[in-house]
PDB file of C-alpha atoms in Angstrom:
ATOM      1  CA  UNK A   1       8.152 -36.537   8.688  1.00 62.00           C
ATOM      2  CA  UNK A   2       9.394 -34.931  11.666  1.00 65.00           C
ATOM      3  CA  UNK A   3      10.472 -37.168  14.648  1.00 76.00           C
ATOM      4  CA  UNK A   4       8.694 -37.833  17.638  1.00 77.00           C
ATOM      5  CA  UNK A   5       9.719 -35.413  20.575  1.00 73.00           C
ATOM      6  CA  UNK A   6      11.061 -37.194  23.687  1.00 78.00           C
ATOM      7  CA  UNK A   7      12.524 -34.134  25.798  1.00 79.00           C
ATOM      8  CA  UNK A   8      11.364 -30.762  27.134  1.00 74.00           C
ATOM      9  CA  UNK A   9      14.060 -29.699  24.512  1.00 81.00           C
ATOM     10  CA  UNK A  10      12.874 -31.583  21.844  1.00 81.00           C
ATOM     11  CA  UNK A  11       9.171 -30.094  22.059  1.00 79.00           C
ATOM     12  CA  UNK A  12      10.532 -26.363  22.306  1.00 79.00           C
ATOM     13  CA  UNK A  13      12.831 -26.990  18.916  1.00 84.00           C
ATOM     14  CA  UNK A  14       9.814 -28.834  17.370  1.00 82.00           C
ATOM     15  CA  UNK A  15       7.577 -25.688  18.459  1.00 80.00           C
ATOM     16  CA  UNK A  16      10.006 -23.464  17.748  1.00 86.00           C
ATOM     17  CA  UNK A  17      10.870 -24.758  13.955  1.00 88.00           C
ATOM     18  CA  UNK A  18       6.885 -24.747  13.622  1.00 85.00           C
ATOM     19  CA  UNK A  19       5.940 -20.653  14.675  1.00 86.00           C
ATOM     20  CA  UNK A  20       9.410 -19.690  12.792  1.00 93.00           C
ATOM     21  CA  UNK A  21       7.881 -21.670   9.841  1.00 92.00           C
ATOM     22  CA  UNK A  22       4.786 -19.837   9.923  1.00 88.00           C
ATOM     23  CA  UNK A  23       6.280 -16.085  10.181  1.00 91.00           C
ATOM     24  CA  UNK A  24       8.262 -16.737   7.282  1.00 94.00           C
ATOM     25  CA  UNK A  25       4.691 -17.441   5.444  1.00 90.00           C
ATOM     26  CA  UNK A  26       3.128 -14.297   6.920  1.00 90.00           C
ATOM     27  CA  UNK A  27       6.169 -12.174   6.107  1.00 94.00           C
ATOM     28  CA  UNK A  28       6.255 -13.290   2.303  1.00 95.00           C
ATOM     29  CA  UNK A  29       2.328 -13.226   1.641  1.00 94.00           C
ATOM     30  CA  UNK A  30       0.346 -10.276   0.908  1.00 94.00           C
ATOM     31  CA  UNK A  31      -3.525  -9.960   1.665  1.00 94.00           C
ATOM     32  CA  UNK A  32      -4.273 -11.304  -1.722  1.00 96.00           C
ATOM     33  CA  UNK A  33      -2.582 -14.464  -1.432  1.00 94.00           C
ATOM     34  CA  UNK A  34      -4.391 -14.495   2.410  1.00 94.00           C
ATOM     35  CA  UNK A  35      -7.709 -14.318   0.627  1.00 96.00           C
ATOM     36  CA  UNK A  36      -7.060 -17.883  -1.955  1.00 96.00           C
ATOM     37  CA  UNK A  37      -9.431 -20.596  -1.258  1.00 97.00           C
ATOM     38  CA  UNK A  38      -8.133 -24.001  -0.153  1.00 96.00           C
ATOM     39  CA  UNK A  39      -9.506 -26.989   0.675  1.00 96.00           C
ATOM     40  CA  UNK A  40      -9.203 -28.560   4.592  1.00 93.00           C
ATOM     41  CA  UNK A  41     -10.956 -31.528   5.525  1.00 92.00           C
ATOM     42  CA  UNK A  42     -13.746 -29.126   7.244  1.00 90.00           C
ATOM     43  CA  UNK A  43     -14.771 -27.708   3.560  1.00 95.00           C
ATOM     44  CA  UNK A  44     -13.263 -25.072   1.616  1.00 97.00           C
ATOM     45  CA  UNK A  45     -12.379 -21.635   3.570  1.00 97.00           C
ATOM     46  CA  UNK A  46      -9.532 -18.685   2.581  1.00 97.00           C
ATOM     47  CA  UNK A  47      -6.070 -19.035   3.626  1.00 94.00           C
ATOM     48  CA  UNK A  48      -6.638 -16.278   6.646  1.00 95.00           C
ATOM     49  CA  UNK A  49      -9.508 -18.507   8.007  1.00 95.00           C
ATOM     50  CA  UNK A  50      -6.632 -21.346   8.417  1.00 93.00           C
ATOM     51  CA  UNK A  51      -4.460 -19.009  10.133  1.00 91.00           C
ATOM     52  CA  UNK A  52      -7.203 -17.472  12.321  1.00 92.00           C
ATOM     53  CA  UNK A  53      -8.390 -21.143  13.201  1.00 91.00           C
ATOM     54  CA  UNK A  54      -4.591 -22.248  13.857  1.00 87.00           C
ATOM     55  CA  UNK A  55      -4.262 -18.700  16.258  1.00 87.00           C
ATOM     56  CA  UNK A  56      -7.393 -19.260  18.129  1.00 87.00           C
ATOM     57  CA  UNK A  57      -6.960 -23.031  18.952  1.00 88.00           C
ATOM     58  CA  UNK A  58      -3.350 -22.648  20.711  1.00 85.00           C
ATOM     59  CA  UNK A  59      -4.827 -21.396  23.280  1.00 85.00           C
ATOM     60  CA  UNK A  60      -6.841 -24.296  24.252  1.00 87.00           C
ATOM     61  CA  UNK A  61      -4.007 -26.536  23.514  1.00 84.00           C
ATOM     62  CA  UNK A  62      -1.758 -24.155  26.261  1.00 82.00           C
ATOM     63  CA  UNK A  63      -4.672 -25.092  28.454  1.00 85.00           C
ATOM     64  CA  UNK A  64      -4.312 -28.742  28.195  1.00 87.00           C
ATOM     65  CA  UNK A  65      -0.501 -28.294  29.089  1.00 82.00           C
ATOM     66  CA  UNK A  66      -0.944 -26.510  32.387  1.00 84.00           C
ATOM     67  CA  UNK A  67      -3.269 -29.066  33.298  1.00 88.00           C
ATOM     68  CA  UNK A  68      -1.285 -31.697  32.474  1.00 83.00           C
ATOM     69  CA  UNK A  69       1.966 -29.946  34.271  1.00 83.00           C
ATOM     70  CA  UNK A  70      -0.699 -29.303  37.097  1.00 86.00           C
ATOM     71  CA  UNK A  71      -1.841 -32.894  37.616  1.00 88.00           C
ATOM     72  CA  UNK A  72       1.693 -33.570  37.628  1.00 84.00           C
ATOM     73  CA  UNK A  73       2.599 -31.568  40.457  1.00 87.00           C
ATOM     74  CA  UNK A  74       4.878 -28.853  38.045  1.00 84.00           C
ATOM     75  CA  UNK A  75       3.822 -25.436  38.012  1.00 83.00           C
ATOM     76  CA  UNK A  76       3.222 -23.996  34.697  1.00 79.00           C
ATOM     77  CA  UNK A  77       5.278 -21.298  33.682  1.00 77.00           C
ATOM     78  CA  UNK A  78       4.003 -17.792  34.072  1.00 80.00           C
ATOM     79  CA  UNK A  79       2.104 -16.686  30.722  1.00 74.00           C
ATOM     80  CA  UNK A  80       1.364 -13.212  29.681  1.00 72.00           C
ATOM     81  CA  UNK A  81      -1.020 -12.921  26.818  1.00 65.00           C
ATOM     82  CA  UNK A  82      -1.586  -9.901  24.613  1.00 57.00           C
TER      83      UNK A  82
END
């Protein structure tokens, strides 16, 4: 169980521990391994679907940031997508 962040530097080393975590599981796993059937709490769907999920929600949660930082009176940092 990881600890609660408390600090801008805290959430970057959380986030950064959790992406590093993940490209170290797409660098080791080939397409077959992508294509295994597990079980989330949403009903049974491949490994790639999880990852595809995981890829398309960030951005919403990036969106929820900036309007926090917004309503806050910080401006977001600048973001360049793909």
């Amino acid at each position: 169980t990881m600890e609660k962040p408390k600090t801008k530097e805290d959430i970057t080393q959380h986030l950064t521990a959790f992406f590093d975590v993940i490209l170290k599981f797409l660098e080791n796993t080939d397409q077959e391994e992508l294509a295994e059937i597990v079980d989330m709490w949403y009903g049974k769907v491949t490994k790639e679907s999880v990852l595809l999920t995981m890829d398309n929600h960030l951005p919403y949660y990036r969106g929820q940031l900036v309007l926090y930082l917004r309503l806050m009176g910080i401006k977001a940092p600048s973001y360049i997508g793909w």
